[in-house]
mmCIF file of C-alpha atoms in Angstrom:
data_model
loop_
_atom_site.group_PDB
_atom_site.id
_atom_site.type_symbol
_atom_site.label_atom_id
_atom_site.label_comp_id
_atom_site.label_asym_id
_atom_site.label_seq_id
_atom_site.Cartn_x
_atom_site.Cartn_y
_atom_site.Cartn_z
ATOM 1 C CA MET A 1 -3.234 23.693 -18.449
ATOM 2 C CA LYS A 2 -2.531 27.190 -17.151
ATOM 3 C CA PHE A 3 -5.424 28.977 -15.503
ATOM 4 C CA LYS A 4 -5.105 32.057 -17.727
ATOM 5 C CA ALA A 5 -5.120 29.987 -20.923
ATOM 6 C CA LEU A 6 -8.135 28.043 -19.700
ATOM 7 C CA VAL A 7 -10.069 31.235 -18.937
ATOM 8 C CA VAL A 8 -9.188 32.683 -22.369
ATOM 9 C CA ILE A 9 -10.378 29.506 -24.134
ATOM 10 C CA ILE A 10 -13.668 29.497 -22.196
ATOM 11 C CA ASN A 11 -14.178 33.174 -23.054
ATOM 12 C CA ILE A 12 -13.571 32.498 -26.761
ATOM 13 C CA VAL A 13 -16.008 29.577 -26.790
ATOM 14 C CA LEU A 14 -18.730 31.549 -25.005
ATOM 15 C CA ILE A 15 -18.291 34.632 -27.187
ATOM 16 C CA PHE A 16 -18.357 32.531 -30.372
ATOM 17 C CA THR A 17 -21.512 30.772 -29.138
ATOM 18 C CA PHE A 18 -23.069 34.140 -28.343
ATOM 19 C CA LEU A 19 -22.270 35.548 -31.809
ATOM 20 C CA PHE A 20 -23.437 32.389 -33.559
ATOM 21 C CA LEU A 21 -26.792 32.290 -31.771
ATOM 22 C CA PHE A 22 -27.325 36.018 -32.123
ATOM 23 C CA PHE A 23 -26.548 36.396 -35.819
ATOM 24 C CA VAL A 24 -27.336 33.028 -37.411
ATOM 25 C CA SER A 25 -31.036 33.806 -37.693
ATOM 26 C CA PHE A 26 -30.252 37.105 -39.471
ATOM 27 C CA ILE A 27 -27.932 35.411 -41.932
ATOM 28 C CA LEU A 28 -29.924 32.283 -42.720
ATOM 29 C CA GLY A 29 -33.481 32.954 -41.658
ATOM 30 C CA THR A 30 -36.487 34.593 -43.245
ATOM 31 C CA PRO A 31 -37.988 37.729 -41.683
ATOM 32 C CA ALA A 32 -40.745 35.622 -40.108
ATOM 33 C CA LEU A 33 -38.208 33.200 -38.635
ATOM 34 C CA ARG A 34 -36.107 36.074 -37.299
ATOM 35 C CA ARG A 35 -39.098 37.550 -35.497
ATOM 36 C CA GLU A 36 -39.935 34.150 -34.014
ATOM 37 C CA LEU A 37 -36.388 33.456 -32.797
ATOM 38 C CA TRP A 38 -35.589 36.978 -31.570
ATOM 39 C CA PRO A 39 -37.007 36.654 -27.988
ATOM 40 C CA GLY A 40 -35.241 33.324 -27.438
ATOM 41 C CA ASN A 41 -31.965 34.714 -28.764
ATOM 42 C CA LEU A 42 -32.161 37.651 -26.384
ATOM 43 C CA ILE A 43 -32.666 35.338 -23.403
ATOM 44 C CA MET A 44 -29.777 33.091 -24.463
ATOM 45 C CA ALA A 45 -27.560 36.124 -25.054
ATOM 46 C CA ALA A 46 -28.356 37.449 -21.570
ATOM 47 C CA ILE A 47 -27.487 34.074 -20.028
ATOM 48 C CA LEU A 48 -24.166 33.817 -21.901
ATOM 49 C CA LEU A 49 -23.193 37.378 -21.019
ATOM 50 C CA SER A 50 -24.010 36.700 -17.357
ATOM 51 C CA VAL A 51 -21.841 33.577 -17.392
ATOM 52 C CA LEU A 52 -19.006 35.567 -18.980
ATOM 53 C CA ALA A 53 -19.314 38.313 -16.382
ATOM 54 C CA ILE A 54 -19.319 35.847 -13.457
ATOM 55 C CA LEU A 55 -16.407 33.824 -14.873
ATOM 56 C CA ASN A 56 -14.210 36.852 -15.436
ATOM 57 C CA SER A 57 -15.075 38.477 -12.113
ATOM 58 C CA VAL A 58 -14.138 35.279 -10.274
ATOM 59 C CA PHE A 59 -10.882 35.055 -12.223
ATOM 60 C CA ILE A 60 -9.974 38.684 -11.551
ATOM 61 C CA LYS A 61 -10.836 38.338 -7.857
ATOM 62 C CA ASN A 62 -8.683 35.213 -7.463
ATOM 63 C CA ARG A 63 -5.989 35.966 -10.030
ATOM 64 C CA ALA A 64 -3.194 36.291 -7.474
ATOM 65 C CA VAL A 65 -4.096 32.961 -5.816
ATOM 66 C CA MET A 66 -4.233 31.222 -9.212
ATOM 67 C CA ASP A 67 -0.835 32.635 -10.154
ATOM 68 C CA PHE A 68 0.733 31.301 -6.952
ATOM 69 C CA LEU A 69 -0.884 27.879 -7.434
ATOM 70 C CA GLU A 70 0.218 27.727 -11.068
ATOM 71 C CA LYS A 71 3.823 28.445 -10.072
ATOM 72 C CA GLU A 72 3.574 26.221 -6.961
ATOM 73 C CA ASP A 73 4.874 29.215 -5.011
ATOM 74 C CA TRP A 74 3.786 28.030 -1.557
ATOM 75 C CA PRO A 75 5.587 30.774 0.433
ATOM 76 C CA GLY A 76 4.018 33.455 -1.773
ATOM 77 C CA LEU A 77 0.583 31.838 -1.536
ATOM 78 C CA ALA A 78 0.831 31.470 2.240
ATOM 79 C CA HIS A 79 1.874 35.101 2.696
ATOM 80 C CA HIS A 80 -0.869 36.369 0.369
ATOM 81 C CA LEU A 81 -3.571 34.357 2.144
ATOM 82 C CA GLU A 82 -2.194 35.145 5.591
ATOM 83 C CA VAL A 83 -2.655 38.852 4.866
ATOM 84 C CA ARG A 84 -6.199 38.259 3.603
ATOM 85 C CA VAL A 85 -7.311 35.864 6.341
ATOM 86 C CA LEU A 86 -5.375 36.817 9.474
ATOM 87 C CA GLY A 87 -4.724 40.450 8.567
ATOM 88 C CA ARG A 88 -8.015 41.508 7.015
ATOM 89 C CA GLY A 89 -10.321 38.913 8.573
ATOM 90 C CA MET A 90 -11.507 37.527 5.217
ATOM 91 C CA TYR A 91 -12.554 34.111 6.517
ATOM 92 C CA GLY A 92 -13.854 32.610 3.296
ATOM 93 C CA ARG A 93 -13.860 28.820 3.508
ATOM 94 C CA ARG A 94 -11.740 28.442 0.377
ATOM 95 C CA ASN A 95 -9.176 31.024 1.520
ATOM 96 C CA VAL A 96 -8.828 29.463 4.966
ATOM 97 C CA ARG A 97 -8.501 25.930 3.624
ATOM 98 C CA LEU A 98 -5.869 26.967 1.078
ATOM 99 C CA LEU A 99 -3.960 28.877 3.761
ATOM 100 C CA LEU A 100 -3.979 25.853 6.059
ATOM 101 C CA GLU A 101 -2.802 23.525 3.280
ATOM 102 C CA SER A 102 0.011 25.850 2.217
ATOM 103 C CA LEU A 103 1.154 26.274 5.837
ATOM 104 C CA VAL A 104 1.255 22.478 6.271
ATOM 105 C CA VAL A 105 3.375 22.173 3.103
ATOM 106 C CA LEU A 106 5.763 24.812 4.495
ATOM 107 C CA GLY A 107 5.749 23.339 8.001
ATOM 108 C CA ASP A 108 4.788 26.731 9.466
ATOM 109 C CA PHE A 109 3.046 25.365 12.551
ATOM 110 C CA LYS A 110 3.336 28.604 14.519
ATOM 111 C CA THR A 111 1.085 30.357 12.025
ATOM 112 C CA ILE A 112 -1.258 27.344 12.010
ATOM 113 C CA GLU A 113 -1.680 27.778 15.771
ATOM 114 C CA LYS A 114 -2.440 31.452 15.227
ATOM 115 C CA LEU A 115 -4.958 30.564 12.512
ATOM 116 C CA ALA A 116 -6.645 27.995 14.760
ATOM 117 C CA ALA A 117 -6.911 30.463 17.645
ATOM 118 C CA GLN A 118 -8.455 33.178 15.444
ATOM 119 C CA LEU A 119 -10.913 30.755 13.859
ATOM 120 C CA LYS A 120 -11.978 29.436 17.250
ATOM 121 C CA SER A 121 -12.774 32.934 18.504
ATOM 122 C CA SER A 122 -14.091 34.527 15.294
ATOM 123 C CA ARG A 123 -15.457 31.637 13.206
ATOM 124 C CA PRO A 124 -16.168 28.695 15.560
ATOM 125 C CA ARG A 125 -18.244 26.842 12.966
ATOM 126 C CA LEU A 126 -15.439 26.944 10.392
ATOM 127 C CA HIS A 127 -12.949 25.968 13.105
ATOM 128 C CA ARG A 128 -15.099 22.919 13.843
ATOM 129 C CA GLU A 129 -15.261 21.987 10.140
ATOM 130 C CA LEU A 130 -11.462 22.153 9.835
ATOM 131 C CA ALA A 131 -10.736 20.629 13.236
ATOM 132 C CA SER A 132 -9.586 17.257 11.840
ATOM 133 C CA SER A 133 -7.068 18.943 9.501
ATOM 134 C CA LEU A 134 -5.899 21.211 12.327
ATOM 135 C CA SER A 135 -5.486 18.197 14.627
ATOM 136 C CA GLY A 136 -3.421 16.448 11.978
ATOM 137 C CA ALA A 137 -1.218 19.512 11.581
ATOM 138 C CA PHE A 138 -0.655 19.695 15.348
ATOM 139 C CA ILE A 139 0.351 16.012 15.355
ATOM 140 C CA LEU A 140 2.927 16.781 12.664
ATOM 141 C CA ALA A 141 4.208 19.582 14.908
ATOM 142 C CA GLY A 142 4.535 17.159 17.823
ATOM 143 C CA LYS A 143 1.866 19.002 19.831
ATOM 144 C CA TYR A 144 -0.190 15.952 20.717
ATOM 145 C CA ALA A 145 -2.113 17.497 23.621
ATOM 146 C CA LEU A 146 -3.224 20.396 21.419
ATOM 147 C CA ALA A 147 -4.222 17.972 18.657
ATOM 148 C CA SER A 148 -6.322 15.933 21.090
ATOM 149 C CA GLU A 149 -7.880 19.072 22.578
ATOM 150 C CA THR A 150 -8.812 20.398 19.107
ATOM 151 C CA ALA A 151 -10.472 17.126 18.096
ATOM 152 C CA THR A 152 -12.236 16.734 21.430
ATOM 153 C CA SER A 153 -13.687 20.265 21.429
ATOM 154 C CA ALA A 154 -15.031 19.744 17.903
ATOM 155 C CA LEU A 155 -16.590 16.398 18.853
ATOM 156 C CA VAL A 156 -18.268 17.908 21.905
ATOM 157 C CA GLY A 157 -19.964 20.444 19.639
ATOM 158 C CA SER A 158 -20.346 18.007 16.739
ATOM 159 C CA LYS A 159 -23.971 18.883 15.938
ATOM 160 C CA GLY A 160 -24.168 19.503 12.214
ATOM 161 C CA LEU A 161 -20.907 17.703 11.429
ATOM 162 C CA ARG A 162 -21.001 14.964 8.826
ATOM 163 C CA ARG A 163 -20.497 11.372 9.914
ATOM 164 C CA GLU A 164 -17.229 11.313 7.945
ATOM 165 C CA ASP A 165 -15.919 14.377 9.787
ATOM 166 C CA ARG A 166 -16.784 12.874 13.177
ATOM 167 C CA ALA A 167 -14.902 9.704 12.205
ATOM 168 C CA TRP A 168 -11.808 11.728 11.225
ATOM 169 C CA LEU A 169 -11.964 13.661 14.499
ATOM 170 C CA GLY A 170 -12.150 10.437 16.496
ATOM 171 C CA PHE A 171 -9.292 9.010 14.473
ATOM 172 C CA TYR A 172 -7.032 12.015 14.992
ATOM 173 C CA ARG A 173 -7.843 12.098 18.697
ATOM 174 C CA GLY A 174 -6.763 8.454 18.850
ATOM 175 C CA LEU A 175 -3.642 9.179 16.786
ATOM 176 C CA SER A 176 -2.642 12.034 19.095
ATOM 177 C CA LEU A 177 -2.934 9.671 22.087
ATOM 178 C CA TYR A 178 -0.990 7.001 20.208
ATOM 179 C CA MET A 179 1.830 9.429 19.385
ATOM 180 C CA ALA A 180 1.896 10.496 23.045
ATOM 181 C CA ARG A 181 2.373 6.769 23.883
ATOM 182 C CA LEU A 182 -0.948 6.573 25.695
ATOM 183 C CA TYR A 183 -1.739 3.312 23.949
ATOM 184 C CA GLY A 184 -4.574 2.173 26.179
ATOM 185 C CA GLU A 185 -6.461 5.443 25.674
ATOM 186 C CA ALA A 186 -5.708 5.379 21.953
ATOM 187 C CA LEU A 187 -7.335 1.952 21.706
ATOM 188 C CA GLU A 188 -10.570 3.395 23.083
ATOM 189 C CA GLU A 189 -10.715 5.602 19.975
ATOM 190 C CA PHE A 190 -9.423 3.151 17.372
ATOM 191 C CA MET A 191 -11.433 0.065 18.302
ATOM 192 C CA PRO A 192 -14.914 1.504 17.577
ATOM 193 C CA LEU A 193 -13.649 2.902 14.254
ATOM 194 C CA CYS A 194 -12.546 -0.586 13.209
ATOM 195 C CA GLY A 195 -16.165 -1.705 13.129
ATOM 196 C CA GLU A 196 -18.089 1.505 12.488
ATOM 197 C CA SER A 197 -16.169 3.736 10.074
ATOM 198 C CA ASP A 198 -17.404 3.890 6.492
ATOM 199 C CA ASP A 199 -14.054 5.142 5.191
ATOM 200 C CA PRO A 200 -11.686 2.318 4.162
ATOM 201 C CA LEU A 201 -8.646 4.437 5.053
ATOM 202 C CA ILE A 202 -9.844 5.218 8.569
ATOM 203 C CA THR A 203 -10.866 1.586 9.073
ATOM 204 C CA ALA A 204 -7.564 0.190 7.792
ATOM 205 C CA ILE A 205 -5.262 2.583 9.671
ATOM 206 C CA SER A 206 -7.318 2.229 12.858
ATOM 207 C CA GLY A 207 -7.013 -1.539 12.556
ATOM 208 C CA TYR A 208 -3.272 -1.338 11.974
ATOM 209 C CA LEU A 209 -2.776 0.978 14.945
ATOM 210 C CA CYS A 210 -5.001 -1.262 17.066
ATOM 211 C CA SER A 211 -2.681 -4.179 16.364
ATOM 212 C CA VAL A 212 0.361 -2.088 17.311
ATOM 213 C CA SER A 213 -1.231 -0.336 20.303
ATOM 214 C CA GLY A 214 -2.559 -3.577 21.710
ATOM 215 C CA LYS A 215 0.937 -5.060 21.819
ATOM 216 C CA ARG A 216 2.483 -1.938 23.286
ATOM 217 C CA ALA A 217 -0.291 -1.313 25.823
ATOM 218 C CA GLY A 218 0.381 -4.631 27.519
ATOM 219 C CA LYS A 219 4.124 -4.828 26.942
ATOM 220 C CA ALA A 220 5.050 -4.196 30.561
ATOM 221 C CA ASP A 221 2.512 -6.624 31.976
ATOM 222 C CA GLU A 222 3.825 -10.091 32.819
ATOM 223 C CA ASP A 223 0.480 -11.504 33.938
ATOM 224 C CA PRO A 224 -0.749 -13.707 31.066
ATOM 225 C CA VAL A 225 -4.387 -13.392 32.199
ATOM 226 C CA GLY A 226 -4.327 -9.834 33.583
ATOM 227 C CA PRO A 227 -6.305 -6.845 32.323
ATOM 228 C CA ASP A 228 -3.617 -5.909 29.809
ATOM 229 C CA CYS A 229 -3.842 -9.378 28.325
ATOM 230 C CA SER A 230 -7.574 -8.830 27.819
ATOM 231 C CA ALA A 231 -6.855 -5.483 26.159
ATOM 232 C CA ARG A 232 -4.404 -7.136 23.778
ATOM 233 C CA ILE A 233 -6.959 -9.777 22.824
ATOM 234 C CA SER A 234 -9.693 -7.168 22.229
ATOM 235 C CA ALA A 235 -7.340 -4.999 20.214
ATOM 236 C CA ALA A 236 -6.231 -7.948 18.087
ATOM 237 C CA ALA A 237 -9.859 -8.908 17.438
ATOM 238 C CA ALA A 238 -10.770 -5.344 16.443
ATOM 239 C CA ALA A 239 -7.727 -5.138 14.148
ATOM 240 C CA GLU A 240 -8.634 -8.392 12.431
ATOM 241 C CA ALA A 241 -12.253 -7.267 12.029
ATOM 242 C CA ALA A 242 -11.042 -4.041 10.396
ATOM 243 C CA ARG A 243 -8.798 -5.965 8.025
ATOM 244 C CA GLU A 244 -11.626 -8.278 6.999
ATOM 245 C CA ARG A 245 -14.027 -5.375 6.455
ATOM 246 C CA VAL A 246 -11.648 -3.529 4.129
ATOM 247 C CA ARG A 247 -10.434 -6.597 2.233
ATOM 248 C CA ALA A 248 -14.036 -7.670 1.643
ATOM 249 C CA ARG A 249 -14.737 -4.319 -0.019
ATOM 250 C CA ILE A 250 -11.626 -3.604 -2.096
ATOM 251 C CA SER A 251 -8.700 -5.482 -3.611
ATOM 252 C CA ARG A 252 -5.093 -4.389 -3.210
ATOM 253 C CA LYS A 253 -5.126 -2.686 -6.629
ATOM 254 C CA ALA A 254 -8.353 -0.888 -5.745
ATOM 255 C CA TRP A 255 -6.788 0.131 -2.418
ATOM 256 C CA ASN A 256 -3.803 1.680 -4.195
ATOM 257 C CA ARG A 257 -6.098 3.595 -6.555
ATOM 258 C CA TYR A 258 -8.258 4.746 -3.665
ATOM 259 C CA VAL A 259 -5.215 6.012 -1.762
ATOM 260 C CA ASP A 260 -3.918 7.876 -4.821
ATOM 261 C CA ARG A 261 -7.255 9.646 -5.290
ATOM 262 C CA ALA A 262 -7.603 10.386 -1.585
ATOM 263 C CA LYS A 263 -4.200 12.100 -1.391
ATOM 264 C CA GLU A 264 -5.834 15.305 -2.589
ATOM 265 C CA ASP A 265 -7.236 15.604 0.953
ATOM 266 C CA ILE A 266 -4.825 17.356 3.335
ATOM 267 C CA ARG A 267 -5.994 15.115 6.179
ATOM 268 C CA ILE A 268 -4.605 12.137 4.290
ATOM 269 C CA VAL A 269 -1.419 13.834 3.096
ATOM 270 C CA ILE A 270 -0.613 14.480 6.766
ATOM 271 C CA LEU A 271 -0.588 10.738 7.492
ATOM 272 C CA GLY A 272 2.393 10.165 5.193
ATOM 273 C CA SER A 273 4.071 6.768 5.531
ATOM 274 C CA LEU A 274 1.413 5.547 7.962
ATOM 275 C CA ILE A 275 -0.833 4.838 4.962
ATOM 276 C CA ASN A 276 1.847 2.647 3.357
ATOM 277 C CA GLN A 277 2.430 0.771 6.613
ATOM 278 C CA ALA A 278 -1.313 0.141 6.951
ATOM 279 C CA GLY A 279 -1.477 -1.052 3.332
ATOM 280 C CA VAL A 280 1.317 -3.582 3.875
ATOM 281 C CA TRP A 281 -0.356 -4.827 7.063
ATOM 282 C CA LEU A 282 -3.748 -4.973 5.376
ATOM 283 C CA TYR A 283 -2.731 -7.292 2.527
ATOM 284 C CA GLU A 284 0.127 -9.237 4.082
#
């Protein structure tokens, strides 16, 4: 449903409720009943009018953003928010998150770098909260060192971050190392997540990448009992543990539903086909 139509409907419902509560006692009640209900009606009327005022002020304030979202005009939305956030310094959490998401959709990684730099200097706490999404965007841009640096700096100052956010930061740091073909270092990030992460997606993809990284980390080693062989065995064990953990919690159908719901999160959208690959590996 269109945002404008939804706001109009809510306004009509609230106004009708207001009129009904305000006048019903005058139409149907006795004088004594009207006097008894009058104070309560005034309070209810004040509450409904306050809700109306807040609703309409929020709509008017964000009308341009809602119009762009309704039309799926990502270039227009990105430009509008870029002016507000980067130009005017309006670092509201919602504005910044929407700007980041629209820039990822457009593939405008240069502006994402600019956004990250300004957040780090002006709003370090918000930069830390969005660090996992920023790391994912930098991986998409092929800037693996910057992705790893962003995740690492957020983890160093991770006080106040939720457990879920720390897990995503560790995952994206591992993914940046994996994409840079530093498979041994990537395993150091993925293996703990296989046994500790509460998120089925992080656990499953970490397990899948453990199985791949373990094989690639020791590919050049010809010593069947050398250190790389030990790494392969540990990686394989961690991958299998991750698979068992996820499969014990959710079926394949439940996994598909979970993935569909989770795709509203930009951190997951960034992973693209990697989620499908992990799903095939998980239930093969």
